[in-house]
Amino acid sequence: MTDVTNLEERFQARIDAEQKIEPKDWMPEKYRKTLVRQISQHAHSEVVGMLPEGNWITRAPSLRRKAILLAKVQDEAGHGLYLYSACETLGVTREKTIDDLLSGKAKYSSIFNYPTLTWADIGAVGWLVDGAAIMNQVMLCRTSYGPYARAMVRICKEESFHQRQGYEIMSVLAKGTPEQKEMAQDALNRWWWPSLMMFGPSDANSPNSADSMKWKIKRQSNDELRQIFIDRTVQQAEVIGLTIPDPELKWNEATKHYDWGAIDWTEFNNVVAGNGPCNKERLAARNKAHDEGAWVREAALAYAAKKAKKQAA
Amino acid sequence: MSAENSNNWPLWEVFIQSKRGLEHKHVGSLHAADAQMAIENARDVYTRRQEGNSIWVVPAGAISSSQPDDAAMLFDPADDKTYRHPTFYVMPEGAKYI
């Protein structure tokens, strides 16, 4: 029974039977590695994702919007934590995972390498970026690895307000002055294509997808999720009178889906390779926060040690 | 946690996962001489009717708890933050899947 082929067969049979894999189960090394990569990237995305939105907290146009944005950014921090914890169940330390982000070795979602130039960008991020993330995360609530699935259920529940607050911002701006509507349209123009890229390369060029589908880490392909996102978002844009910046976008009566134009994958690959508008700024901000927080971590440990000594005495 | 000086078995808190994929839930506690015995006893006491798929035992002394008197201070501040819920937001008429 210790034969690896045998173990792999049992592992796959468990997955085929829709049973979750738990931390103490035997798992193929590649399954573990794929999960470590995916969950840590996901965690890093939550954490780096706080930066473009945090940019507007002090400049939110009302107290209501400010409280909402604070609550949202606070949620993202929590979501990062749930995911880092899920990652630790796979035998990697928190320190190592964070170090990989800070050194630039680990990736995070490319979308966060774009700048938030106007207040409308906060609307677009909530509506489109969180909207796209939710498509993916709803699928991941049913992922085969137990701790990851449980983290995603919690995240999805908490995240349900994120997209709505963004769409509300957009709908209010679109109903406002011509300048406000123009600002909303400009934000949509800039965030639309990067949001579509969030689903990852098209299925034909997605090297890790076959294993991930076989292991039920993923259950829908990048292109399937992207299509559902487009179909839903086009209707939402119409309702608030904004135009999707894609001249080839057209309803296809035969497929019952929208046809749409080509994604500029050169841009995507460039941003992934580190050459997006804000890659350096984001990594520098994370490193600065980590370095400047060093004394807090040290002080907390010193205080805990002092208390323990007192208690022992 | 100073059970070493006594002849009493220490107390263990027991968490049971009823099915793969679900979280481990606290079900109660028991006394046992060590962790292994605690798991064996938990199996006998808490999983006689197919309740179990996995057992965690934790020394009761290792659990830190918030104080009941602090509950208002800790949890009331969430009461007036209704914007953390999706129903707080006004969606335009006709918008779907949001």
XYZ file of C-alpha atoms in Angstrom:
411
model
C 0.000 0.000 0.000
C 3.022 2.349 0.214
C 3.564 2.060 -3.509
C 3.321 5.590 -4.986
C 1.166 4.558 -7.935
C -1.233 2.971 -5.531
C -1.263 6.088 -3.343
C -1.871 8.281 -6.375
C -4.737 6.106 -7.469
C -6.360 6.334 -4.063
C -5.783 10.084 -4.003
C -7.416 10.530 -7.418
C -10.269 8.193 -6.498
C -10.961 10.346 -3.454
C -11.051 13.468 -5.613
C -13.236 11.804 -8.227
C -15.636 10.862 -5.440
C -15.874 14.578 -4.496
C -14.158 14.058 -1.158
C -11.940 16.858 0.140
C -8.230 16.379 0.709
C -7.166 17.306 4.245
C -3.663 18.310 5.476
C -2.736 14.887 6.896
C -3.702 13.005 3.747
C -1.075 11.710 1.365
C -0.947 13.927 -1.723
C 1.229 14.022 -4.850
C 4.090 16.473 -4.458
C 2.912 18.372 -7.531
C -0.567 18.832 -6.047
C 1.012 20.270 -2.911
C 3.318 22.547 -4.884
C 0.516 23.763 -7.143
C -1.579 24.628 -4.105
C 1.287 26.373 -2.313
C 1.887 28.485 -5.420
C -1.775 29.263 -6.012
C -2.794 29.936 -2.399
C 0.268 32.077 -1.667
C -0.266 34.092 -4.867
C -3.868 34.514 -3.844
C -2.817 35.693 -0.351
C -0.264 38.113 -1.789
C -2.954 39.504 -4.106
C -5.217 40.280 -1.160
C -2.381 42.063 0.618
C -0.976 43.998 -2.359
C -4.566 44.724 -3.397
C -4.893 46.962 -0.354
C -2.431 49.445 -1.870
C -4.370 50.831 -4.871
C -7.519 51.215 -2.747
C -5.704 52.497 0.326
C -4.512 55.275 -1.965
C -8.003 56.833 -1.798
C -8.986 56.368 1.860
C -7.947 59.869 2.917
C -9.516 61.393 -0.186
C -12.861 59.565 -0.208
C -15.585 62.066 -1.150
C -17.743 61.550 1.972
C -17.588 60.029 5.432
C -19.898 57.246 4.228
C -17.559 56.346 1.366
C -14.541 56.580 3.636
C -15.996 54.201 6.239
C -16.931 51.752 3.462
C -13.500 51.874 1.843
C -11.790 51.381 5.204
C -14.007 48.368 5.896
C -13.211 46.915 2.481
C -9.444 47.329 2.804
C -9.669 45.844 6.307
C -11.459 42.830 4.817
C -8.666 42.347 2.264
C -6.104 42.165 5.076
C -8.200 39.512 6.777
C -8.551 37.567 3.549
C -4.784 37.606 3.135
C -4.487 36.112 6.599
C -7.005 33.297 5.988
C -5.113 32.332 2.849
C -1.642 32.507 4.411
C -2.983 30.210 7.152
C -4.386 27.754 4.596
C -0.971 27.790 2.926
C 0.764 26.934 6.202
C -1.259 23.711 6.451
C 0.795 22.536 3.440
C 4.019 22.715 5.415
C 5.466 26.062 4.340
C 6.263 28.702 6.930
C 4.629 32.122 6.960
C 8.058 33.807 6.957
C 9.148 32.000 3.807
C 5.911 32.832 2.017
C 6.136 36.533 2.891
C 9.847 36.647 2.040
C 9.048 35.329 -1.426
C 6.650 38.224 -1.963
C 9.075 40.821 -0.635
C 11.989 39.544 -2.721
C 9.860 39.608 -5.863
C 10.123 35.831 -6.309
C 6.404 35.223 -5.791
C 3.701 36.656 -8.038
C 0.425 38.331 -7.204
C -2.455 39.300 -9.439
C -1.208 41.631 -12.180
C -4.268 43.842 -11.860
C -2.798 45.512 -8.784
C 0.078 46.869 -10.828
C -2.252 49.431 -12.372
C -2.717 52.842 -10.699
C -5.939 54.225 -9.189
C -5.916 57.692 -10.757
C -9.378 59.029 -9.846
C -12.134 58.317 -7.329
C -14.037 56.503 -10.077
C -11.222 53.942 -10.119
C -12.343 52.854 -6.657
C -15.769 52.191 -8.178
C -14.242 50.317 -11.112
C -11.990 48.231 -8.864
C -14.916 47.128 -6.699
C -17.243 46.460 -9.602
C -14.820 44.876 -12.101
C -11.782 43.645 -10.165
C -13.744 42.260 -7.236
C -16.399 41.088 -9.672
C -13.822 39.079 -11.603
C -12.203 37.831 -8.391
C -15.582 36.683 -7.063
C -16.203 34.559 -10.185
C -12.987 32.739 -9.454
C -13.528 32.578 -5.701
C -17.041 31.186 -5.900
C -15.579 28.336 -7.940
C -12.810 27.875 -5.360
C -15.341 27.372 -2.549
C -15.595 23.882 -4.064
C -11.873 23.323 -4.545
C -10.563 19.900 -3.532
C -8.235 21.019 -0.720
C -10.256 21.362 2.505
C -8.461 24.280 4.215
C -8.456 26.324 0.980
C -12.143 25.642 0.358
C -13.053 26.647 3.924
C -11.070 29.885 3.643
C -12.838 30.676 0.369
C -16.301 30.142 1.847
C -15.526 32.682 4.524
C -13.988 35.104 2.055
C -16.907 34.894 -0.378
C -19.354 35.578 2.411
C -17.461 38.651 3.552
C -16.717 39.832 0.057
C -20.318 40.018 -1.036
C -20.419 43.738 -0.273
C -17.216 44.623 -2.134
C -18.575 44.398 -5.630
C -21.830 46.116 -4.730
C -20.113 49.131 -3.159
C -18.033 49.541 -6.317
C -21.014 49.257 -8.608
C -22.893 51.743 -6.419
C -20.046 54.265 -6.797
C -20.136 53.807 -10.569
C -23.904 54.094 -10.803
C -23.928 57.310 -8.715
C -21.167 58.866 -10.824
C -22.879 57.806 -14.060
C -26.048 59.590 -12.918
C -24.107 62.706 -11.860
C -22.733 65.676 -13.795
C -21.326 65.126 -17.304
C -17.833 65.365 -15.781
C -18.639 62.686 -13.201
C -20.085 60.404 -15.853
C -17.004 60.958 -17.986
C -14.799 60.062 -15.020
C -16.750 56.799 -14.538
C -16.467 55.972 -18.245
C -12.733 56.719 -18.206
C -12.252 54.358 -15.250
C -14.209 51.629 -17.036
C -12.098 52.189 -20.156
C -8.862 51.719 -18.238
C -9.937 48.788 -16.004
C -11.945 46.686 -18.466
C -9.148 44.879 -20.286
C -6.893 44.337 -17.260
C -9.961 42.865 -15.486
C -10.466 40.365 -18.317
C -6.782 39.429 -18.025
C -7.342 38.524 -14.365
C -8.801 35.183 -15.452
C -5.382 34.228 -16.769
C -4.170 33.045 -20.180
C -6.665 31.521 -22.581
C -7.160 27.791 -22.081
C -4.938 26.895 -25.035
C -1.990 28.685 -23.366
C -2.562 27.740 -19.749
C 0.099 25.144 -18.923
C -1.031 24.300 -15.368
C -4.713 24.018 -16.122
C -4.985 20.322 -17.040
C -3.595 19.089 -13.715
C -5.609 21.651 -11.771
C -8.815 20.474 -13.420
C -7.971 16.787 -12.934
C -7.289 17.452 -9.247
C -10.381 19.679 -8.986
C -8.350 22.564 -7.653
C -10.139 24.416 -10.447
C -13.518 23.393 -11.805
C -14.025 25.876 -14.604
C -11.487 26.991 -17.171
C -10.109 30.527 -17.460
C -12.074 31.126 -20.661
C -15.362 29.805 -19.238
C -15.156 32.091 -16.215
C -14.108 35.054 -18.364
C -17.143 34.547 -20.624
C -19.599 34.446 -17.710
C -18.016 37.600 -16.303
C -18.387 39.413 -19.625
C -22.000 38.313 -20.102
C -22.952 39.588 -16.650
C -20.934 42.796 -16.680
C -22.151 44.028 -20.066
C -25.722 44.027 -18.763
C -24.651 45.890 -15.614
C -22.857 48.550 -17.689
C -25.961 49.026 -19.843
C -28.149 49.568 -16.797
C -26.022 52.495 -15.614
C -25.469 53.904 -19.114
C -21.747 53.202 -19.492
C -20.096 51.706 -22.568
C -17.772 48.704 -22.532
C -14.615 49.814 -24.399
C -14.677 46.997 -26.951
C -15.912 47.828 -30.489
C -16.163 44.103 -31.300
C -18.479 43.336 -28.400
C -21.679 41.849 -29.825
C -24.455 39.547 -28.596
C -24.326 36.195 -30.337
C -27.821 34.757 -30.572
C -26.520 31.315 -31.549
C -24.171 30.847 -28.577
C -26.279 32.998 -26.192
C -23.053 34.729 -25.174
C -21.307 37.950 -26.081
C -18.565 37.820 -28.693
C -15.753 40.139 -27.818
C -12.418 41.506 -29.098
C -8.908 40.168 -28.587
C -7.009 40.611 -25.331
C -3.564 42.204 -25.650
C -1.538 39.358 -24.134
C 1.705 41.219 -24.773
C 0.580 43.766 -22.203
C -0.387 40.980 -19.794
C 2.984 39.235 -20.140
C 4.773 42.532 -19.697
C 2.984 43.301 -16.445
C 3.543 39.742 -15.163
C 7.241 40.109 -16.028
C 7.428 43.131 -13.731
C 7.040 45.988 -16.208
C 3.535 47.211 -15.398
C 2.914 50.818 -14.396
C 3.186 50.171 -10.630
C 5.109 46.887 -10.105
C 8.120 48.598 -8.526
C 5.989 50.947 -6.449
C 3.884 48.081 -5.032
C 6.852 45.949 -4.058
C 8.650 48.955 -2.594
C 5.541 49.806 -0.525
C 5.298 46.254 0.836
C 9.005 46.178 1.696
C 8.806 49.583 3.361
C 5.828 48.504 5.475
C 7.587 45.276 6.434
C 10.853 47.016 7.361
C 9.173 49.830 9.248
C 7.064 47.298 11.141
C 10.119 45.366 12.326
C 10.310 47.206 15.662
C 6.646 46.384 16.355
C 7.252 42.665 15.864
C 10.366 42.821 18.049
C 8.685 44.882 20.761
C 5.738 42.480 20.954
C 8.081 39.507 21.379
C 10.142 41.352 24.010
C 6.985 42.279 25.917
C 5.675 38.708 25.786
C 9.013 37.400 27.068
C 8.987 39.947 29.888
C 5.441 38.988 30.905
C 6.329 35.266 30.843
C 9.365 35.942 33.066
C 7.222 37.893 35.527
C 4.635 35.131 35.638
C 7.299 32.498 36.257
C 8.818 34.517 39.089
C -1.121 22.945 33.120
C 0.666 21.896 36.306
C -0.650 18.376 36.100
C 2.823 16.902 36.564
C 2.593 17.371 40.314
C -0.720 15.625 40.621
C -1.919 12.121 40.033
C -4.902 13.422 38.071
C -5.009 13.064 34.331
C -5.050 16.464 32.582
C -8.094 17.837 30.798
C -8.301 17.833 26.986
C -10.700 19.765 24.779
C -11.987 17.658 21.887
C -12.706 18.825 18.332
C -14.356 16.514 15.803
C -14.507 16.827 12.052
C -17.686 15.038 11.056
C -16.923 14.925 7.332
C -13.990 15.695 5.043
C -14.089 19.319 4.000
C -15.890 20.546 7.108
C -14.177 22.353 9.972
C -13.312 20.619 13.255
C -15.957 21.565 15.795
C -15.633 21.655 19.556
C -17.719 18.859 21.037
C -16.608 18.699 24.683
C -13.717 17.577 26.840
C -12.296 14.588 28.676
C -9.413 13.551 30.924
C -6.553 11.435 29.626
C -2.924 10.758 30.566
C -1.539 11.920 27.209
C -2.572 13.079 23.737
C -2.743 9.590 22.271
C -5.020 8.393 25.042
C -7.112 11.521 24.670
C -7.669 10.699 20.983
C -8.569 7.097 21.814
C -10.976 8.184 24.518
C -12.485 10.878 22.296
C -13.074 8.204 19.695
C -14.968 6.121 22.250
C -16.882 8.980 23.816
C -17.676 11.333 20.977
C -17.861 9.277 17.753
C -20.003 6.255 18.591
C -22.654 7.210 16.022
C -20.556 7.930 12.943
C -19.987 11.529 14.020
C -16.310 11.378 13.247
C -13.853 11.569 10.402
C -11.000 13.203 12.305
C -10.231 14.119 15.912
C -8.197 16.977 17.392
C -7.364 17.105 21.088
C -5.911 20.202 22.740
C -4.720 20.511 26.360
C -7.454 22.588 28.006
C -4.820 24.729 29.696
C -3.452 25.751 26.309
C -6.676 27.512 25.379
C -6.871 31.229 26.091
C -10.308 32.763 26.171
C -11.804 36.246 26.048
C -13.614 37.325 29.216
C -17.432 37.419 29.258
C -17.291 40.918 30.780
C -15.373 42.138 27.749
C -18.008 40.996 25.279
C -19.608 44.424 24.841
C -16.271 46.143 24.326
C -15.143 43.521 21.829
C -18.245 42.931 19.781
C -20.609 45.911 20.010
C -18.513 48.101 17.673
C -19.619 45.874 14.768
C -23.260 46.771 15.424
C -23.271 50.137 13.676
C -21.155 49.034 10.695
C -24.002 47.874 8.544
C -21.999 48.844 5.455
C -20.101 45.573 5.911
C -23.239 43.809 4.622
C -24.287 43.672 0.972
C -27.866 44.752 1.712
C -26.576 48.209 2.706
C -26.069 49.206 -0.930
C -28.629 50.633 -3.313
C -28.472 48.810 -6.633
C -29.888 50.416 -9.769
C -33.161 49.013 -11.036
C -32.733 46.104 -13.430
C -29.099 45.213 -12.677
C -28.635 41.446 -12.562
C -26.143 39.120 -10.843
C -24.978 41.739 -8.366
